[in-house]
Tab-separated table of N, CA and C in Angstrom:
chain	number	residue	atom	x	y	z
L	8	LEU	N	-22.999	67.698	27.908
L	8	LEU	CA	-23.466	67.759	27.669
L	8	LEU	C	-21.934	67.648	26.592
L	9	LEU	N	-21.252	66.785	25.586
L	9	LEU	CA	-20.516	65.694	24.734
L	9	LEU	C	-20.467	67.145	23.658
L	10	GLN	N	-19.065	68.506	23.551
L	10	GLN	CA	-19.310	69.601	22.902
L	10	GLN	C	-18.932	68.414	20.983
L	11	LYS	N	-19.026	68.989	20.038
L	11	LYS	CA	-18.590	68.596	19.038
L	11	LYS	C	-16.803	69.467	18.714
L	12	GLU	N	-16.560	68.388	18.763
L	12	GLU	CA	-14.574	68.106	18.243
L	12	GLU	C	-14.773	69.234	16.052
L	13	ASN	N	-14.530	69.152	16.848
L	13	ASN	CA	-14.104	70.760	14.477
L	13	ASN	C	-12.586	70.361	14.200
L	14	ARG	N	-12.327	69.357	14.836
L	14	ARG	CA	-11.401	68.976	14.441
L	14	ARG	C	-10.904	67.737	12.905
L	15	GLU	N	-10.761	67.784	12.241
L	15	GLU	CA	-10.893	67.206	11.214
L	15	GLU	C	-9.546	66.030	11.640
L	16	TYR	N	-9.436	64.938	10.540
L	16	TYR	CA	-8.028	63.710	11.884
L	16	TYR	C	-7.553	63.217	9.593
L	17	PRO	N	-6.440	63.789	9.238
L	17	PRO	CA	-6.420	63.520	8.291
L	17	PRO	C	-5.903	61.719	7.966
L	18	ASP	N	-5.473	60.816	8.934
L	18	ASP	CA	-6.237	58.722	8.860
L	18	ASP	C	-7.483	58.753	10.093
L	19	LEU	N	-8.202	58.289	9.244
L	19	LEU	CA	-9.418	57.700	10.009
L	19	LEU	C	-8.558	56.733	11.290
L	20	CYS	N	-7.719	56.272	11.321
L	20	CYS	CA	-7.653	56.031	12.905
L	20	CYS	C	-6.765	56.556	14.076
L	21	GLN	N	-7.237	57.950	13.605
L	21	GLN	CA	-6.431	58.694	14.941
L	21	GLN	C	-8.218	59.855	15.237
L	22	LEU	N	-9.132	58.468	14.439
L	22	LEU	CA	-10.648	59.761	15.767
L	22	LEU	C	-9.847	59.172	17.284
L	23	PRO	N	-10.672	59.623	18.491
L	23	PRO	CA	-10.649	58.929	18.264
L	23	PRO	C	-11.977	58.126	19.509
L	24	ASP	N	-12.542	57.789	18.958
L	24	ASP	CA	-13.780	57.387	18.869
L	24	ASP	C	-14.616	56.338	17.085
L	25	LEU	N	-13.869	55.801	16.107
L	25	LEU	CA	-14.654	55.673	15.419
L	25	LEU	C	-15.766	54.915	14.645
L	26	ASN	N	-16.342	55.418	14.553
L	26	ASN	CA	-18.470	54.667	14.452
L	26	ASN	C	-18.620	55.151	13.306
L	27	GLU	N	-19.623	55.278	12.594
L	27	GLU	CA	-19.747	55.617	10.825
L	27	GLU	C	-19.867	56.972	10.908
L	28	ALA	N	-20.893	57.284	11.912
L	28	ALA	CA	-21.243	59.265	12.188
L	28	ALA	C	-20.135	58.854	12.215
L	29	THR	N	-18.863	59.433	13.203
L	29	THR	CA	-18.193	60.345	13.020
L	29	THR	C	-16.906	59.818	12.175
L	30	LEU	N	-17.256	59.058	11.279
L	30	LEU	CA	-15.854	58.434	9.649
L	30	LEU	C	-16.675	59.216	9.175
L	31	LEU	N	-18.442	59.251	8.714
L	31	LEU	CA	-18.698	61.266	7.876
L	31	LEU	C	-18.017	61.700	8.179
L	32	GLU	N	-18.777	62.046	9.494
L	32	GLU	CA	-18.390	63.869	9.692
L	32	GLU	C	-17.215	64.415	9.695
L	33	ASN	N	-16.339	63.617	9.378
L	33	ASN	CA	-14.629	63.841	8.920
L	33	ASN	C	-14.787	64.257	7.385
L	34	LEU	N	-15.144	62.856	7.094
L	34	LEU	CA	-15.091	62.859	5.672
L	34	LEU	C	-15.829	64.032	4.530
L	35	ARG	N	-16.662	65.333	4.871
L	35	ARG	CA	-17.512	65.452	5.383
L	35	ARG	C	-16.135	66.733	5.598
L	36	GLN	N	-15.974	67.268	6.550
L	36	GLN	CA	-15.232	67.851	7.162
L	36	GLN	C	-14.094	68.752	5.908
L	37	ARG	N	-13.185	67.016	6.355
L	37	ARG	CA	-11.962	67.262	4.756
L	37	ARG	C	-12.607	67.877	3.716
L	38	PHE	N	-13.501	67.757	3.799
L	38	PHE	CA	-14.332	67.624	1.670
L	38	PHE	C	-13.618	69.385	2.114
L	39	GLU	N	-14.776	69.967	3.413
L	39	GLU	CA	-15.609	70.740	2.952
L	39	GLU	C	-14.086	71.906	3.920
L	40	ALA	N	-12.254	71.645	4.142
L	40	ALA	CA	-11.440	71.974	3.934
L	40	ALA	C	-10.436	72.156	2.645
L	41	GLY	N	-11.538	70.982	1.366
L	41	GLY	CA	-10.705	70.678	0.182
L	41	GLY	C	-9.695	70.536	0.204
L	42	HIS	N	-9.267	69.305	0.977
L	42	HIS	CA	-8.984	67.542	1.285
L	42	HIS	C	-9.460	66.501	1.127
L	43	ILE	N	-8.943	66.454	-0.569
L	43	ILE	CA	-10.293	64.880	-1.444
L	43	ILE	C	-9.701	64.087	-0.162
L	44	TYR	N	-8.930	63.946	0.047
L	44	TYR	CA	-8.068	62.419	0.102
L	44	TYR	C	-7.662	62.676	1.763
L	45	THR	N	-7.783	61.042	2.608
L	45	THR	CA	-7.903	60.545	2.951
L	45	THR	C	-7.935	59.778	3.849
L	46	TYR	N	-6.644	59.053	4.797
L	46	TYR	CA	-5.688	58.205	5.295
L	46	TYR	C	-6.733	57.120	6.926
L	47	VAL	N	-7.198	55.903	5.910
L	47	VAL	CA	-7.396	54.568	7.374
L	47	VAL	C	-5.516	54.466	7.170
L	48	GLY	N	-4.473	53.959	7.782
L	48	GLY	CA	-3.730	53.594	7.639
L	48	GLY	C	-2.899	53.415	7.067
L	49	SER	N	-3.112	52.840	5.702
L	49	SER	CA	-2.406	52.234	4.570
L	49	SER	C	-3.692	52.758	3.587
L	50	ILE	N	-4.547	52.655	4.238
L	50	ILE	CA	-4.976	53.341	2.857
L	50	ILE	C	-5.649	54.356	2.433
L	51	LEU	N	-6.370	54.972	1.158
L	51	LEU	CA	-6.565	56.332	1.009
L	51	LEU	C	-8.085	56.038	0.734
L	52	ILE	N	-8.655	56.945	1.165
L	52	ILE	CA	-9.925	57.389	0.929
L	52	ILE	C	-9.891	58.818	-0.672
L	53	ALA	N	-10.392	58.480	-1.478
L	53	ALA	CA	-10.651	59.905	-1.960
L	53	ALA	C	-12.562	59.980	-2.744
L	54	VAL	N	-12.565	61.839	-2.278
L	54	VAL	CA	-14.097	61.700	-2.308
L	54	VAL	C	-14.005	62.713	-3.865
L	55	ASN	N	-14.684	62.296	-4.578
L	55	ASN	CA	-15.346	63.079	-5.665
L	55	ASN	C	-15.299	64.838	-5.016
L	56	PRO	N	-14.049	65.958	-5.648
L	56	PRO	CA	-14.534	67.029	-5.280
L	56	PRO	C	-15.171	67.488	-6.637
L	57	PHE	N	-15.018	66.745	-7.880
L	57	PHE	CA	-16.224	67.705	-9.004
L	57	PHE	C	-16.157	68.645	-10.023
L	58	LYS	N	-14.236	69.419	-9.356
L	58	LYS	CA	-13.546	69.837	-10.351
L	58	LYS	C	-12.042	69.577	-9.918
L	59	PHE	N	-11.273	70.603	-10.652
L	59	PHE	CA	-9.717	70.962	-10.390
L	59	PHE	C	-9.927	70.720	-9.696
L	60	HIS	N	-8.363	69.607	-8.919
L	60	HIS	CA	-7.325	70.176	-7.738
L	60	HIS	C	-6.514	70.876	-8.461
L	61	PRO	N	-5.369	71.648	-8.275
L	61	PRO	CA	-4.045	71.773	-8.774
L	61	PRO	C	-2.868	70.291	-7.935
L	62	ILE	N	-2.602	69.090	-7.404
L	62	ILE	CA	-2.332	68.642	-7.098
L	62	ILE	C	-1.841	66.868	-7.080
L	63	TYR	N	-1.894	67.820	-9.235
L	63	TYR	CA	-1.271	66.342	-9.261
L	63	TYR	C	-0.135	66.562	-11.066
L	64	ASN	N	1.031	67.693	-10.105
L	64	ASN	CA	1.851	68.268	-11.212
L	64	ASN	C	3.033	67.335	-10.581
L	65	PRO	N	3.828	67.470	-11.563
L	65	PRO	CA	5.712	67.338	-10.621
L	65	PRO	C	6.322	67.495	-9.817
L	66	LYS	N	5.637	68.550	-9.279
L	66	LYS	CA	5.708	69.275	-7.717
L	66	LYS	C	5.557	68.729	-6.765
L	67	TYR	N	4.617	67.742	-7.115
L	67	TYR	CA	3.770	66.775	-5.351
L	67	TYR	C	4.532	65.679	-5.512
L	68	VAL	N	5.095	65.145	-7.303
L	68	VAL	CA	5.559	64.233	-7.568
L	68	VAL	C	6.811	63.872	-5.738
L	69	ARG	N	7.182	65.110	-6.686
L	69	ARG	CA	8.870	64.668	-5.618
L	69	ARG	C	8.646	65.278	-4.226
L	70	LEU	N	7.878	66.001	-3.707
L	70	LEU	CA	7.522	66.302	-2.235
L	70	LEU	C	7.274	64.905	-2.081
L	71	TYR	N	6.133	63.936	-2.111
L	71	TYR	CA	5.561	62.611	-1.647
L	71	TYR	C	6.442	61.944	-1.858
L	72	GLN	N	8.251	61.528	-3.133
L	72	GLN	CA	8.725	61.493	-3.538
L	72	GLN	C	9.698	60.597	-2.406
L	73	ASN	N	9.725	59.580	-1.948
L	73	ASN	CA	10.618	58.542	-1.092
L	73	ASN	C	10.633	59.336	0.674
L	74	GLN	N	9.551	60.050	0.954
L	74	GLN	CA	8.783	59.897	2.333
L	74	GLN	C	7.155	58.631	2.454
L	75	ARG	N	6.889	58.081	3.787
L	75	ARG	CA	6.859	57.472	4.336
L	75	ARG	C	5.105	57.819	4.575
L	76	ILE	N	4.600	57.268	4.583
L	76	ILE	CA	2.889	57.863	4.479
L	76	ILE	C	2.844	58.222	6.571
L	77	GLY	N	2.341	59.395	5.627
L	77	GLY	CA	2.006	59.256	7.738
L	77	GLY	C	1.549	60.912	7.833
L	78	PRO	N	2.274	61.860	9.313
L	78	PRO	CA	1.919	62.777	9.704
L	78	PRO	C	1.761	64.108	9.122
L	79	ILE	N	2.859	63.349	9.050
L	79	ILE	CA	3.767	64.944	7.851
L	79	ILE	C	3.206	65.613	6.664
L	80	LEU	N	3.619	64.697	5.481
L	80	LEU	CA	2.248	65.150	4.718
L	80	LEU	C	1.506	64.188	4.537
L	81	PRO	N	0.272	65.340	3.883
L	81	PRO	CA	-1.138	65.250	3.691
L	81	PRO	C	-1.496	64.065	3.600
L	82	PRO	N	-1.866	63.636	3.522
L	82	PRO	CA	-2.837	62.267	2.319
L	82	PRO	C	-3.172	62.644	0.596
L	83	HIS	N	-2.268	61.748	-0.175
L	83	HIS	CA	-1.939	61.842	-2.181
L	83	HIS	C	-2.468	60.892	-2.053
L	84	ILE	N	-2.653	60.540	-3.571
L	84	ILE	CA	-2.342	59.235	-3.896
L	84	ILE	C	-0.700	58.990	-4.660
L	85	PHE	N	0.214	59.862	-4.535
L	85	PHE	CA	1.165	59.805	-4.868
L	85	PHE	C	2.213	59.808	-3.527
L	86	ALA	N	1.528	59.564	-2.902
L	86	ALA	CA	2.498	58.725	-1.642
L	86	ALA	C	1.672	57.913	-1.905
L	87	ILE	N	0.203	56.903	-1.761
L	87	ILE	CA	0.468	55.382	-2.146
L	87	ILE	C	1.534	55.461	-3.096
L	88	ALA	N	1.185	55.715	-4.195
L	88	ALA	CA	2.073	54.783	-4.967
L	88	ALA	C	3.069	54.941	-4.888
L	89	ASP	N	3.984	55.813	-4.251
L	89	ASP	CA	5.782	55.508	-4.101
L	89	ASP	C	5.910	55.000	-2.773
L	90	ASN	N	4.904	54.744	-2.094
L	90	ASN	CA	5.405	53.629	-0.745
L	90	ASN	C	4.614	52.240	-1.134
L	91	ALA	N	3.762	52.696	-2.401
L	91	ALA	CA	3.650	50.726	-2.935
L	91	ALA	C	5.345	50.579	-3.929
L	92	TYR	N	5.946	51.328	-4.822
L	92	TYR	CA	6.636	51.785	-5.444
L	92	TYR	C	8.102	50.829	-4.647
L	93	TYR	N	7.974	51.419	-3.104
L	93	TYR	CA	9.396	51.124	-2.798
L	93	TYR	C	9.034	49.820	-1.867
L	94	ASN	N	8.336	49.258	-1.441
L	94	ASN	CA	7.700	48.396	-1.575
L	94	ASN	C	8.193	46.958	-2.483
L	95	MET	N	7.159	47.468	-3.332
L	95	MET	CA	7.502	46.006	-4.459
L	95	MET	C	9.097	46.504	-4.756
L	96	LEU	N	10.030	47.701	-5.140
L	96	LEU	CA	11.527	47.108	-4.308
L	96	LEU	C	11.756	46.969	-3.089
L	97	LYS	N	11.606	46.443	-2.725
L	97	LYS	CA	11.958	45.931	-1.243
L	97	LYS	C	11.920	44.795	-0.882
L	98	GLU	N	10.579	44.139	-2.116
L	98	GLU	CA	10.133	42.685	-1.351
L	98	GLU	C	10.805	42.046	-2.120
L	99	LYS	N	12.114	42.916	-4.460
L	99	LYS	CA	12.197	42.333	-5.385
L	99	LYS	C	13.122	41.621	-4.340
L	100	ARG	N	13.884	42.757	-3.528
L	100	ARG	CA	15.763	42.946	-2.415
L	100	ARG	C	15.623	41.918	-2.037
L	101	ASN	N	14.433	41.319	-1.751
L	101	ASN	CA	14.581	40.163	-0.684
L	101	ASN	C	14.584	39.040	-0.523
L	102	GLN	N	12.895	38.749	-2.355
L	102	GLN	CA	13.720	37.671	-3.176
L	102	GLN	C	14.736	36.956	-3.216
L	103	ARG	N	15.492	39.093	-3.785
L	103	ARG	CA	16.937	38.222	-4.870
L	103	ARG	C	17.613	37.703	-3.138
L	104	HIS	N	17.544	38.670	-2.455
L	104	HIS	CA	18.266	37.941	-0.858
L	104	HIS	C	18.199	36.153	-0.431
L	105	HIS	N	16.710	36.169	-0.487
L	105	HIS	CA	16.731	34.492	-0.414
L	105	HIS	C	16.842	33.307	-1.796
L	106	TYR	N	16.803	34.761	-2.829
L	106	TYR	CA	16.879	33.706	-3.385
L	106	TYR	C	18.599	32.719	-3.344
L	107	ALA	N	19.677	34.053	-3.301
L	107	ALA	CA	21.230	33.504	-3.507
L	107	ALA	C	20.896	32.554	-1.773
L	108	GLN	N	20.532	32.853	-0.963
L	108	GLN	CA	21.191	32.318	0.065
L	108	GLN	C	20.746	30.575	-0.140
L	109	HIS	N	19.343	30.474	-1.010
L	109	HIS	CA	19.506	28.641	-0.998
L	109	HIS	C	20.368	28.982	-2.122
L	110	LEU	N	20.666	29.615	-3.358
L	110	LEU	CA	21.156	29.227	-4.261
L	110	LEU	C	22.479	28.504	-3.519
L	111	LEU	N	23.417	29.586	-2.717
L	111	LEU	CA	23.816	28.621	-1.378
L	111	LEU	C	24.161	27.843	-0.129
L	112	HIS	N	23.247	27.714	0.190
L	112	HIS	CA	22.757	26.650	0.105
L	112	HIS	C	22.850	25.292	-0.077
L	113	HIS	N	21.735	25.757	-0.952
L	113	HIS	CA	22.624	23.947	-2.051
L	113	HIS	C	23.873	23.541	-2.730
L	114	ARG	N	24.025	24.521	-3.145
L	114	ARG	CA	25.501	25.329	-3.450
L	114	ARG	C	26.476	23.734	-2.363
L	115	ARG	N	26.901	23.915	-0.880
L	115	ARG	CA	27.197	23.593	-0.121
L	115	ARG	C	26.400	22.442	0.114
L	116	HIS	N	24.575	22.360	-0.015
L	116	HIS	CA	24.784	20.931	0.368
L	116	HIS	C	25.522	19.641	-0.571
L	117	HIS	N	25.186	20.024	-1.995
L	117	HIS	CA	25.750	19.301	-2.998
L	117	HIS	C	27.512	18.635	-3.034
L	118	SER	N	27.672	20.625	-2.622
L	118	SER	CA	29.808	20.123	-2.750
L	118	SER	C	30.108	19.056	-1.187
L	119	ARG	N	29.281	18.946	0.120
L	119	ARG	CA	29.081	18.310	0.524
L	119	ARG	C	29.267	16.099	0.168
L	120	ARG	N	28.099	16.481	-0.508
L	120	ARG	CA	26.911	14.962	-1.410
L	120	ARG	C	28.047	14.477	-1.837
L	121	ARG	N	29.611	15.301	-2.500
L	121	ARG	CA	30.010	14.799	-3.190
L	121	ARG	C	31.657	14.638	-2.752
L	122	GLN	N	31.243	15.827	-1.349
L	122	GLN	CA	32.420	15.343	-0.719
L	122	GLN	C	32.769	13.262	-0.522
L	123	CYS	N	31.066	13.522	0.528
L	123	CYS	CA	30.461	12.136	0.964
L	123	CYS	C	31.109	10.689	-0.718
L	124	ILE	N	30.452	11.855	-0.984
L	124	ILE	CA	31.008	10.404	-2.877
L	124	ILE	C	32.294	9.907	-2.797
L	125	ARG	N	32.425	10.871	-2.937
L	125	ARG	CA	33.953	11.028	-3.038
L	125	ARG	C	35.087	9.509	-1.512
L	126	VAL	N	34.502	10.156	-0.427
L	126	VAL	CA	35.369	9.326	0.309
L	126	VAL	C	34.580	8.132	0.262
L	127	VAL	N	33.537	7.328	-0.074
L	127	VAL	CA	32.898	5.682	-0.390
L	127	VAL	C	33.916	5.846	-0.867
L	128	HIS	N	34.100	6.122	-2.850
L	128	HIS	CA	34.229	6.144	-3.861
L	128	HIS	C	36.497	5.326	-3.759
L	129	LEU	N	36.767	6.116	-2.651
L	129	LEU	CA	38.703	6.029	-2.205
L	129	LEU	C	37.931	5.427	-1.734
L	130	THR	N	37.461	5.175	0.141
L	130	THR	CA	37.259	3.397	0.824
L	130	THR	C	36.805	2.664	-0.172
L	131	GLY	N	36.054	2.234	-1.008
L	131	GLY	CA	34.902	1.209	-1.476
L	131	GLY	C	36.549	0.422	-2.739
């Protein structure tokens, strides 16, 4: 007989056998242990505890600041928020770099065209 594993997984992607029953059982075990957040990769599942949890203060904001989503810290809404903010800044940086590259290419293209026009004008 298979023994029921009493281990809770902070990320459902870590479940050895992912199906509806194991998913719900994992969420139940985590909820009973006081863990209201669970990851599914980079997605966060929140189970309403119907009571106050002291996990929304500046201490937790600092704890999750500049941290990657992963096994180091337990799942939390602040991790998702910080990750979204980091990705937004990264995307903005990439867009600026792409725009700068486009401008550089555009300038090079126009300077070559001007040189060609000058050559044609001088020879014509």
